[in-house]
CSV table of C-alpha atoms in Angstrom, one decimal:
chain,number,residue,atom,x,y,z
A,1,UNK,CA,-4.8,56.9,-25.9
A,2,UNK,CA,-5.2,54.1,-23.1
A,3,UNK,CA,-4.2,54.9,-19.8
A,4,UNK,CA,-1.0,52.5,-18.4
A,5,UNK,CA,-1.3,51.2,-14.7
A,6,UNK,CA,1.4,51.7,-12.4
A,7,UNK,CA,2.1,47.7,-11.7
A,8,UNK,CA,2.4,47.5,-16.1
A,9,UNK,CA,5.2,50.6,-15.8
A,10,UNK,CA,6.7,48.7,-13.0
A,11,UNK,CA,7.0,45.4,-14.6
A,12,UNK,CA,8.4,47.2,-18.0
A,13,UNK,CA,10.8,49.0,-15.5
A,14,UNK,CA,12.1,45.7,-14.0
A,15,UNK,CA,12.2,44.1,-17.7
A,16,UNK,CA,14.3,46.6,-18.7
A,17,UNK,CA,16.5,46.5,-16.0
A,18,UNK,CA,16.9,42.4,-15.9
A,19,UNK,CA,17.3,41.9,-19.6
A,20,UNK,CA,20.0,45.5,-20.1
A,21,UNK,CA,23.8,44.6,-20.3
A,22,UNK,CA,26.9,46.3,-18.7
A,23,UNK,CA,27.4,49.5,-21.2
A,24,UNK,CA,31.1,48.7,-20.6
A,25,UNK,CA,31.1,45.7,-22.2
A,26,UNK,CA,31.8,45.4,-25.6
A,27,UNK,CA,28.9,44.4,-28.1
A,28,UNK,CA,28.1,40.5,-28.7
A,29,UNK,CA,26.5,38.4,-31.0
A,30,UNK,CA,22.7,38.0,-31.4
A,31,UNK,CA,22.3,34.6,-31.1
A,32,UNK,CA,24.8,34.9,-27.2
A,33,UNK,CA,22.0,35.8,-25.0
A,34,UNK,CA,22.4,33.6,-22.2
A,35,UNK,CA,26.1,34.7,-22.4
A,36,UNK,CA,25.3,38.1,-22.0
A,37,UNK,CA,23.4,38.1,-18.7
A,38,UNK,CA,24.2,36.5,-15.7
A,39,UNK,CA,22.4,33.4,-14.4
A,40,UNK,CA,20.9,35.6,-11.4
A,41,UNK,CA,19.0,37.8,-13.7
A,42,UNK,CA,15.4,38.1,-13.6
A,43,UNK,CA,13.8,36.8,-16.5
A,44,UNK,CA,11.1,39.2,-18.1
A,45,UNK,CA,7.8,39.1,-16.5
A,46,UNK,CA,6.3,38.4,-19.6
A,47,UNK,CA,7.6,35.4,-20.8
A,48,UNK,CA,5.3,32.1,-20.5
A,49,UNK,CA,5.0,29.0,-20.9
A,50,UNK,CA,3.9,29.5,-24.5
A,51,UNK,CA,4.8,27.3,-27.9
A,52,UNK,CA,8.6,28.0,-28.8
A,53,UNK,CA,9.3,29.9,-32.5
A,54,UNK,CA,9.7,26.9,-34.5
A,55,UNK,CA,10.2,26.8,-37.8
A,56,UNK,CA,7.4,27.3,-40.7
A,57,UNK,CA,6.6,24.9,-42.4
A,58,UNK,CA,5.7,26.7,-45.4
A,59,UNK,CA,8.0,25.7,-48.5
A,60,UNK,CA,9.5,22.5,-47.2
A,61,UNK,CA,9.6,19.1,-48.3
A,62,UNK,CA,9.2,15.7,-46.6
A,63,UNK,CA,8.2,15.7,-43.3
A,64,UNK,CA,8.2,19.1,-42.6
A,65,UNK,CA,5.5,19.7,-45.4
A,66,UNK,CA,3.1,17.6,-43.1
A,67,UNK,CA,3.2,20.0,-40.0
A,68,UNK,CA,0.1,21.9,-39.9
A,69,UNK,CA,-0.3,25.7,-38.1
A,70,UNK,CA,-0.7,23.6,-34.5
A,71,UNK,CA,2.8,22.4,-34.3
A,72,UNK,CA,2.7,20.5,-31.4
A,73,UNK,CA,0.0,18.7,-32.1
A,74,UNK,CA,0.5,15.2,-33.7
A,75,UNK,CA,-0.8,15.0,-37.6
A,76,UNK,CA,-1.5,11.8,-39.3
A,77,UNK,CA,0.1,11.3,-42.2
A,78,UNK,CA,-1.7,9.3,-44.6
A,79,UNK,CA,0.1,5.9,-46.4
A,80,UNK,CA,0.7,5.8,-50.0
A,81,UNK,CA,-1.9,4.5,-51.9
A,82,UNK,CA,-0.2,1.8,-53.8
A,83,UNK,CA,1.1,0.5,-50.3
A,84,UNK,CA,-2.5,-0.3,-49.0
A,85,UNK,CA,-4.4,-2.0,-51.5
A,86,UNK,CA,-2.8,-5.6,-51.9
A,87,UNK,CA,-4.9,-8.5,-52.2
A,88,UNK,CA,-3.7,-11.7,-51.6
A,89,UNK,CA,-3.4,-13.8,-55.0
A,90,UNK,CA,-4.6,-17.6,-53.7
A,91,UNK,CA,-6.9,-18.4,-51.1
A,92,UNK,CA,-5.9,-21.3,-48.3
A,93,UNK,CA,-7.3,-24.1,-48.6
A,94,UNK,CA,-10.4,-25.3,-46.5
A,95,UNK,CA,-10.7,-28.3,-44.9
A,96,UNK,CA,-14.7,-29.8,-44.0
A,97,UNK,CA,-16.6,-29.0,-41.2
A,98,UNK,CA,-15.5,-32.0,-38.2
A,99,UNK,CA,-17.7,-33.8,-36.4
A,100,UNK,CA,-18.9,-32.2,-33.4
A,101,UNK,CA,-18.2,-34.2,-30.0
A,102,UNK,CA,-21.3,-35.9,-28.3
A,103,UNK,CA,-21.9,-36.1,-24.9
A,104,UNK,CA,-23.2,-39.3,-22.5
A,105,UNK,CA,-26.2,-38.5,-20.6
A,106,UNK,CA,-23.4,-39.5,-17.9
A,107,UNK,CA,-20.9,-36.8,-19.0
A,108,UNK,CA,-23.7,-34.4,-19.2
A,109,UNK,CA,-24.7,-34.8,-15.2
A,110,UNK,CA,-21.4,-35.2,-14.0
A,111,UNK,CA,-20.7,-31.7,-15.8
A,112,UNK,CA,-24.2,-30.4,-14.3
A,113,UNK,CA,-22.9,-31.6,-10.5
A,114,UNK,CA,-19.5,-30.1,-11.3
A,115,UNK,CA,-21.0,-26.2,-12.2
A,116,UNK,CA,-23.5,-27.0,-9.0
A,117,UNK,CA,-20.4,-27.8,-6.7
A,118,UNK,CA,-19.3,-24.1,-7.2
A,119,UNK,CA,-22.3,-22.4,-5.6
A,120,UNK,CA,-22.1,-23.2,-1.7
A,121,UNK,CA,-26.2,-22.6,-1.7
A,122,UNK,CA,-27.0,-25.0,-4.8
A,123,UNK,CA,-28.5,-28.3,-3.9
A,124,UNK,CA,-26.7,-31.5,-5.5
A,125,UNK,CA,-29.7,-33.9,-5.4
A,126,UNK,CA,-31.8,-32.1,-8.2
A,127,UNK,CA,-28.7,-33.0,-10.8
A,128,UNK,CA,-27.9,-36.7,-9.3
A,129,UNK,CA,-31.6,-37.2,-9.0
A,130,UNK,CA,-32.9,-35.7,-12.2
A,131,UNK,CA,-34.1,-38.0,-15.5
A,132,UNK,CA,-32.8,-36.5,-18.1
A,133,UNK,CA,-35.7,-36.8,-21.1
A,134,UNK,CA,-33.7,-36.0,-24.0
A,135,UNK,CA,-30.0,-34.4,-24.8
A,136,UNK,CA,-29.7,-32.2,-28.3
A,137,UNK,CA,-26.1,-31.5,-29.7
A,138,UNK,CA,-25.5,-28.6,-31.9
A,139,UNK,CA,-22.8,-26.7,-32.8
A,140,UNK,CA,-21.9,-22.2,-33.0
A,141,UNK,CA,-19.5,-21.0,-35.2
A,142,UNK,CA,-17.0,-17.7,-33.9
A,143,UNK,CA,-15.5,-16.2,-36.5
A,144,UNK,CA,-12.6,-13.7,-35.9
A,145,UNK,CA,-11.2,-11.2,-38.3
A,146,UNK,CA,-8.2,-8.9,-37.2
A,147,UNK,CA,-6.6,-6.5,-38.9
A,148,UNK,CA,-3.0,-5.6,-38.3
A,149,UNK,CA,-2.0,-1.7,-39.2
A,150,UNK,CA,0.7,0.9,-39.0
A,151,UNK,CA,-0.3,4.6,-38.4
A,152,UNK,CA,2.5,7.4,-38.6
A,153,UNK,CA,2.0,11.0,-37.3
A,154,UNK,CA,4.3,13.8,-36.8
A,155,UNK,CA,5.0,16.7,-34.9
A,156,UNK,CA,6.8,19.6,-33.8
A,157,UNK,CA,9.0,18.3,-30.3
A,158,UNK,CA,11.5,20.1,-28.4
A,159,UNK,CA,14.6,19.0,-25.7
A,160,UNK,CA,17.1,20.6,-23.5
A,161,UNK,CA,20.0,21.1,-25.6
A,162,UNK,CA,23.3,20.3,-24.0
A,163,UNK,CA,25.5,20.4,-26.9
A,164,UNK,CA,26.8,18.5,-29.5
A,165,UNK,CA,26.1,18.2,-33.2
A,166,UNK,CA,22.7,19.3,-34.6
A,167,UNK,CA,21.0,17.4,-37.4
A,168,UNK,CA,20.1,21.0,-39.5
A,169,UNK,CA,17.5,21.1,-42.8
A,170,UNK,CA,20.7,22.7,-44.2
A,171,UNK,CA,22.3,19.3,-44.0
A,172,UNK,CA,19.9,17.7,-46.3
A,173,UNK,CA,16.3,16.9,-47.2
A,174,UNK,CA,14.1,15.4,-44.6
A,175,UNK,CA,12.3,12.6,-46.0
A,176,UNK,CA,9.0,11.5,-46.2
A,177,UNK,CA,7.8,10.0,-43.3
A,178,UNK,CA,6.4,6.8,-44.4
A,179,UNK,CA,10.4,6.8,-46.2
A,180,UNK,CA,11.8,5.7,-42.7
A,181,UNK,CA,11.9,2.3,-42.6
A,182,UNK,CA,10.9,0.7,-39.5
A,183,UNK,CA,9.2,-2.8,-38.6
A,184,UNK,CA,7.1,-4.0,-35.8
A,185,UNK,CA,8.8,-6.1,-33.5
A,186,UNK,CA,5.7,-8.5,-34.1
A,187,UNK,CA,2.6,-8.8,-35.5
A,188,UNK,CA,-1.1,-8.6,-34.0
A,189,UNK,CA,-0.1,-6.7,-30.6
A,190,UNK,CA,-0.1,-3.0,-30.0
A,191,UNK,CA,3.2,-1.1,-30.4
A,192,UNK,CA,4.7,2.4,-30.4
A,193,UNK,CA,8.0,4.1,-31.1
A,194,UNK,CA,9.3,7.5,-31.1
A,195,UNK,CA,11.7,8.6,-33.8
A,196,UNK,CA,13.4,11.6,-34.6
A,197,UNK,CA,12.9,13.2,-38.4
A,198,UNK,CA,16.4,13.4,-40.0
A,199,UNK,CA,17.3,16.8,-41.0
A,200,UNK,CA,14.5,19.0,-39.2
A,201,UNK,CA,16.2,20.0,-36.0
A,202,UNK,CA,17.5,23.9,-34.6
A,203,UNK,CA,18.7,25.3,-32.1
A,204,UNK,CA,16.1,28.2,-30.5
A,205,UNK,CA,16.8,30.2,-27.1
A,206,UNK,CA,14.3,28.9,-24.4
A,207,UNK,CA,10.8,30.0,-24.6
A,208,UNK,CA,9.8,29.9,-20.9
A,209,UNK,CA,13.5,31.3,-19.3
A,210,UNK,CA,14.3,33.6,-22.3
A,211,UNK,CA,17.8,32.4,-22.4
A,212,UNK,CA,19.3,32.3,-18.5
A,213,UNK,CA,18.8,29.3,-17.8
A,214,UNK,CA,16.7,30.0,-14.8
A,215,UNK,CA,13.4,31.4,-13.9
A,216,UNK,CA,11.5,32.9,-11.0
A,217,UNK,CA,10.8,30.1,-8.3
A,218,UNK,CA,7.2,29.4,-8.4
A,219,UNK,CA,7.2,28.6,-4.9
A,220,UNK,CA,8.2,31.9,-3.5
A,221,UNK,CA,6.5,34.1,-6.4
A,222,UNK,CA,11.0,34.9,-6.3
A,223,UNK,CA,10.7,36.5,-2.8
A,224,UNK,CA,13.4,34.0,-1.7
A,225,UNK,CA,11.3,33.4,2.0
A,226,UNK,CA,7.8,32.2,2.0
A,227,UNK,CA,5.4,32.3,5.3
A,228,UNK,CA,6.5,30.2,8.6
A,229,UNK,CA,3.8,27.9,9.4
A,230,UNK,CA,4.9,26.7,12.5
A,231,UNK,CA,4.2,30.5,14.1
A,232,UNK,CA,1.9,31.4,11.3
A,233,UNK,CA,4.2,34.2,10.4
A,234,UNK,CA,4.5,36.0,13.8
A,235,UNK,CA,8.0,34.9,14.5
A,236,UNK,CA,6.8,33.8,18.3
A,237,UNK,CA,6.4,30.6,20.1
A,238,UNK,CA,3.8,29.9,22.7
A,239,UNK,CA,5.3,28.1,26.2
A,240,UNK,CA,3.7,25.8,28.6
A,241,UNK,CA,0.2,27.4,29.9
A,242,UNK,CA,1.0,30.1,27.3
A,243,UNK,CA,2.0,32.5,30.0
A,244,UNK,CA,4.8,33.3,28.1
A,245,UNK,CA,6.0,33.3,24.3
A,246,UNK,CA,9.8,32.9,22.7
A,247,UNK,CA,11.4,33.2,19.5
A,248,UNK,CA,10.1,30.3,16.6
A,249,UNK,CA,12.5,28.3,16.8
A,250,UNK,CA,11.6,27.2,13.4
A,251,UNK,CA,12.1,30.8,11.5
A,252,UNK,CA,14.2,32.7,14.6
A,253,UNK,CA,11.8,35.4,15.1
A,254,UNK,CA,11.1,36.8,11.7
A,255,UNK,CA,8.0,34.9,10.8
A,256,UNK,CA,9.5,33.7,7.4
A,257,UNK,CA,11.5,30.6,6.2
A,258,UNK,CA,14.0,29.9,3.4
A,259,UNK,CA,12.3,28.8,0.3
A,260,UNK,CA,12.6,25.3,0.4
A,261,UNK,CA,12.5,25.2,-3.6
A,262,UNK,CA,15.1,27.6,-4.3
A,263,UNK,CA,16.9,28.0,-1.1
A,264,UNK,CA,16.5,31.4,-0.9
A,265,UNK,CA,17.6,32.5,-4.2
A,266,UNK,CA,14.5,33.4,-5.7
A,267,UNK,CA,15.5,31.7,-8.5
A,268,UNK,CA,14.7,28.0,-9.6
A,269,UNK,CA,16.3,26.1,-12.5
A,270,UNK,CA,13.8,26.3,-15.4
A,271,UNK,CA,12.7,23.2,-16.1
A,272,UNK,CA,12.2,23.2,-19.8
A,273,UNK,CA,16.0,23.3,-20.6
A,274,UNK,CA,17.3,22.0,-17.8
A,275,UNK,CA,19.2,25.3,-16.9
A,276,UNK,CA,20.8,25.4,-20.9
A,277,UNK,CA,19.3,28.0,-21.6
A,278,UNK,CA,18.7,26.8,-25.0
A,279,UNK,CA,16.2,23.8,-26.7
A,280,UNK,CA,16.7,21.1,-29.8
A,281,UNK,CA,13.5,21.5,-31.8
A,282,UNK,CA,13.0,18.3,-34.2
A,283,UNK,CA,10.1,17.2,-35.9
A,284,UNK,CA,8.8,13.4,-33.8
A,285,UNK,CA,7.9,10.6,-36.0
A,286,UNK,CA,5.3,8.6,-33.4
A,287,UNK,CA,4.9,5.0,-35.5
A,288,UNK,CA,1.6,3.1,-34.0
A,289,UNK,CA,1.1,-0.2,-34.8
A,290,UNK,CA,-2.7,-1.6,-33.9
A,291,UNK,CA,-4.7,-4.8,-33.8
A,292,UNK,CA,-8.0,-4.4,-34.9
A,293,UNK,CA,-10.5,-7.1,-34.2
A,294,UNK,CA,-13.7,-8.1,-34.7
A,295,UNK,CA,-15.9,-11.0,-34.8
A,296,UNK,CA,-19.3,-12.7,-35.1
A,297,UNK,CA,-21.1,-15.8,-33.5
A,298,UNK,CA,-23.9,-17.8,-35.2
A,299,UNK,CA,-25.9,-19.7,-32.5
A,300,UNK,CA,-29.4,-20.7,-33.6
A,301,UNK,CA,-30.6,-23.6,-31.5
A,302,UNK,CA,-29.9,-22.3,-27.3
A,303,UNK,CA,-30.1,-19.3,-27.7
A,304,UNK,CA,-27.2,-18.6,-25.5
A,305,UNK,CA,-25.8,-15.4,-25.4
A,306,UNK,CA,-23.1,-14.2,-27.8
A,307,UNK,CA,-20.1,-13.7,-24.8
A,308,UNK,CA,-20.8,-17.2,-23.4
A,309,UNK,CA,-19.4,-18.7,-27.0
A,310,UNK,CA,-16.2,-15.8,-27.3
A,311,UNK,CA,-15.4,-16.7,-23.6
A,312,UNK,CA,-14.9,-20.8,-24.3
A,313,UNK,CA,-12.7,-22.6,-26.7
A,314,UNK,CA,-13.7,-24.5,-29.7
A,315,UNK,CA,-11.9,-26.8,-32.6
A,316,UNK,CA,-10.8,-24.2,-35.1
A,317,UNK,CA,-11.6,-25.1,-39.0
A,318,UNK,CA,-10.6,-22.1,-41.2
A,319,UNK,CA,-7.8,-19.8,-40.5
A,320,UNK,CA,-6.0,-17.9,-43.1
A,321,UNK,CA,-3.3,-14.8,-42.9
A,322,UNK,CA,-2.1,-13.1,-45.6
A,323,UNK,CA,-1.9,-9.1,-46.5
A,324,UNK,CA,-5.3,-9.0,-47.3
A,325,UNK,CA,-7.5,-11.8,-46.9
A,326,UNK,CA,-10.6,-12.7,-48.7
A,327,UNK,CA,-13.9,-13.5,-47.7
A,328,UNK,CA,-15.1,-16.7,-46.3
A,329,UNK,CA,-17.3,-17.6,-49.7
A,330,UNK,CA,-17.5,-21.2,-50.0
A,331,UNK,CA,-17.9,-21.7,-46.4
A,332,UNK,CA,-20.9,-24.5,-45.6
A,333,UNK,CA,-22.6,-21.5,-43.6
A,334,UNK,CA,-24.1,-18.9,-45.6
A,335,UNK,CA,-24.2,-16.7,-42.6
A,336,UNK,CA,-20.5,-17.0,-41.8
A,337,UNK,CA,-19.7,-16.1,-45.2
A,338,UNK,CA,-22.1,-12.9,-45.0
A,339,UNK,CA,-20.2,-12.0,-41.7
A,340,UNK,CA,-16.9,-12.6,-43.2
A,341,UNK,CA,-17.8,-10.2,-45.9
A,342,UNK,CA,-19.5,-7.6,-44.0
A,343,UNK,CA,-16.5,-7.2,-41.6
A,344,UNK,CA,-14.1,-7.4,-44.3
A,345,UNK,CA,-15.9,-4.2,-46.3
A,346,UNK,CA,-15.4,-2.9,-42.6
A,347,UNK,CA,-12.3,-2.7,-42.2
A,348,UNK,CA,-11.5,-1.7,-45.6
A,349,UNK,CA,-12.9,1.5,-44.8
A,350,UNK,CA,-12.4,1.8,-41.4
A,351,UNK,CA,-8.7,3.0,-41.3
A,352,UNK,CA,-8.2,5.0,-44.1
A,353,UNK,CA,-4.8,7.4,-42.4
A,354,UNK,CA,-3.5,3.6,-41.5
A,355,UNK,CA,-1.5,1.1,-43.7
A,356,UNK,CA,-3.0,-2.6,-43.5
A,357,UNK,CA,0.6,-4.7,-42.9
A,358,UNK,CA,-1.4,-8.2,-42.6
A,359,UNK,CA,-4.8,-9.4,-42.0
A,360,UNK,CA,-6.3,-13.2,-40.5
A,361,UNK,CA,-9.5,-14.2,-39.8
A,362,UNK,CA,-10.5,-18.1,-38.5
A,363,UNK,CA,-13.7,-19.4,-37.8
A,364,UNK,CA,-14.0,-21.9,-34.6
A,365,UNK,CA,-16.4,-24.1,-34.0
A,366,UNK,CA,-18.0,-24.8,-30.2
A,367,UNK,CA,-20.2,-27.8,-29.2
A,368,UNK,CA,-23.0,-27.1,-27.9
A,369,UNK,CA,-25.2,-29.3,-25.9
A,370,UNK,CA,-28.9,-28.8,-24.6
A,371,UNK,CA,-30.3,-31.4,-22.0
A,372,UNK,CA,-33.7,-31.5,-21.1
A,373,UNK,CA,-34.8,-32.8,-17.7
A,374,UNK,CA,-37.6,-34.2,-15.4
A,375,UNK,CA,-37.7,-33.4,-11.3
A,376,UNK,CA,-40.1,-33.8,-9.0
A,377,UNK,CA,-42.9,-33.1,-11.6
A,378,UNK,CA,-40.9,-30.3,-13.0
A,379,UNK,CA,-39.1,-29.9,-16.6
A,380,UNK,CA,-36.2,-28.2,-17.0
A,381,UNK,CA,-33.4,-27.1,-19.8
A,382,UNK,CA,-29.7,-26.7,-19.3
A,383,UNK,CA,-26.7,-26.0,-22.1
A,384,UNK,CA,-23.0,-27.3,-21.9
A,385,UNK,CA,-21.2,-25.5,-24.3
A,386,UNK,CA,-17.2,-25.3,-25.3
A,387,UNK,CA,-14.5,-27.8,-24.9
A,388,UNK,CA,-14.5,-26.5,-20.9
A,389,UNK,CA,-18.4,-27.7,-20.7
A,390,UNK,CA,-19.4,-25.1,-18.9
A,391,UNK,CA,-22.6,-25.3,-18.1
A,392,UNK,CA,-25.7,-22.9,-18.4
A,393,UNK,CA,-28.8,-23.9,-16.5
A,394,UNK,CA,-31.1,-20.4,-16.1
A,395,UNK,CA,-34.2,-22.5,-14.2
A,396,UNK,CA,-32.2,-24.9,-11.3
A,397,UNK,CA,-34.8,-26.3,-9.2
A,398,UNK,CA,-32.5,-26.5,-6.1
A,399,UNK,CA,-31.2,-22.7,-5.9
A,400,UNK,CA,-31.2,-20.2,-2.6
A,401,UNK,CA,-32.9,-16.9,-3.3
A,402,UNK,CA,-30.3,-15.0,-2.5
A,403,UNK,CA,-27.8,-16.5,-5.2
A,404,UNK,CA,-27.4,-16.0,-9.0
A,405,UNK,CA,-28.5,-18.2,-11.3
A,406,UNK,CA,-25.3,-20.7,-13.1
């Protein structure tokens, strides 16, 4: 048999004690704990801040079905099927690819001076100077795609309970929880709500207090007093040249202060049920409504990098929304149809505990201009790209060394 130490006879001994009624008093109901003792009671050593009892889930219908053996942990709960795979029935009408804006071999210096006037170290003569030997206009298609969803999970919650009616299962069935109705305020932003699971809420005693409301102060391990630290618990006060000492003034002499938690009491005000002594569990609905995006740029002729065309506006030619859209087929660019497709097949499989609500793609296009130039025997290249012309010119010939390039 296993020996007991003395502290574990001790704490059993104080249990005992704190949790025992007046044998005077007449017997009361089970479920009248917090009733029974006083609110100065010590709760039993052994409670913690563990999961409350809550109800099993075993049996149940609706929402309480969906609540695995980790209760307060969040569960996805998957859509119906017939809910996430509608295709939309027409496809919106394309309009031809515009004609790209040219640019003046005047437009294109004034915008190489106007990128050169932000860089205090860049010389202005190269770009007034410069002959500019030839200019090249292209065009770089963006295409978006986003995908708007809803995602529902559920879980085991639990609230100070101050009274009040109580939703109970035996009140009725607690529905499914993609039953609830519930809309996004609006579409293609991130949202989340919080909603209480008709029919799944109890009342339990609190797990942490054990019913009185109140719990040992934390501060003061619920001694009441905690160590001075103005005479570092000797109760005494040096004077002037320390030829002398005096009472703390802070403590009065007895090297310990009030708990400044509990005010001396021991006790603090458990924070799980607010002093109640009791806890609402419910089952949460947490609704989450997402934008997923994603997108592809076709650039063949600078070579500029993919974020320089996502960060600059262009003339937009093809933009559909519908619950599900399809792919870009007869677009005049094979490889923005391919794209459309891929990202499409993507995001069909992508979210499968999530219900697709609506879905858009477009496809913008973004001038592109590359300018070749002659300066002081040397030959250059520079891009002005988007409707902002910013401008792109890797080999300047009038930088500082200690500056970036444009």
């Amino acid at each position: 048999m296993d020996s007991i130490s003395p502290d574990t006879i001790s704490r059993r001994s104080s249990y005992r004690r704190s949790v025992t009624p007046n044998r005077s008093l007449p017997a009361r109901a089970a479920g009248s704990y917090k009733r029974q003792t006083s609110c100065r009671v010590t709760p039993p050593p052994a409670l913690v801040d563990d999961e409350p009892d809550l109800p099993p889930s075993s049996g149940a219908h609706g929402a309480r079905s969906a609540v695995t053996k980790a209760p307060l942990e969040a569960v996805a709960i998957p859509p119906p099927l017939e809910t996430s795979l509608k295709k939309s029935e027409s496809e919106t009408h394309r309009s031809p690819l515009p004609c790209i804006p040219h640019l003046t071999e005047k437009e294109a210096r004034e915008a190489l001076l106007k990128e050169v006037s932000t860089h205090f170290c860049y010389g202005k003569g190269a770009a007034r100077d410069m002959a500019i030997t030839e200019i090249k206009h292209s065009m770089a298609f963006h295409y978006t795609l986003e995908t708007f969803t809803e995602k529902r999970t559920t879980c085991w919650a639990f609230e100070p309970y101050n009274g009040g009616p109580v939703d109970r299962p035996d009140s009725g069935e607690a529905p499914f929880p993609w039953d609830i109705p519930s809309s996004p305020p609006s579409y293609f932003t991130n949202h989340a709500i919080q909603l209480e699971v008709p029919y799944t809420a109890s009342i339990k005693v609190c797990h942490v207090c054990g019913g009185p409301g109140r719990k040992r102060c934390s501060t003061c391990s619920g001694k009441g007093y905690e160590y001075c630290f103005h005479c570092h618990g000797d109760g005494t006060s040096s004077l002037a040249m320390r030829t002398a000492t005096k009472d703390c003034l802070h403590c009065t002499g007895s090297g310990q202060r009030k708990c400044w938690k509990c005010g001396g009491e021991g006790m603090a005000v458990c924070k799980v049920c607010s002093g109640t002594g009791q806890i609402r569990c419910f089952i949460r609905l947490t609704i989450k409504w997402s934008n997923h995006m994603d997108d592809h740029v076709v650039e063949r002729v600078s070579n500029l990098d993919d974020d320089k065309i996502r960060n600059v506006s262009g003339e937009i030619v093809c933009q559909e929304e519908e619950t599900t859209v399809l792919p870009l087929t007869h677009f005049p660019d094979m490889t923005v149809s391919m794209a459309s497709a891929q990202l499409l097949q993507n995001h069909a499989s992508s979210f499968p505990e999530e219900k697709v609500l609506k879905q858009r793609h477009k496809v913008s296009i973004v001038p592109v201009t590359s300018v070749r130039y002659k300066w002081k025997n040397r030959e250059g290249l520079f891009h002005i790209y988007g409707f902002e012309q910013r401008v792109y010119a890797p080999d300047y010939p009038q930088t500082c060394c200690c500056c970036c390039i444009l």
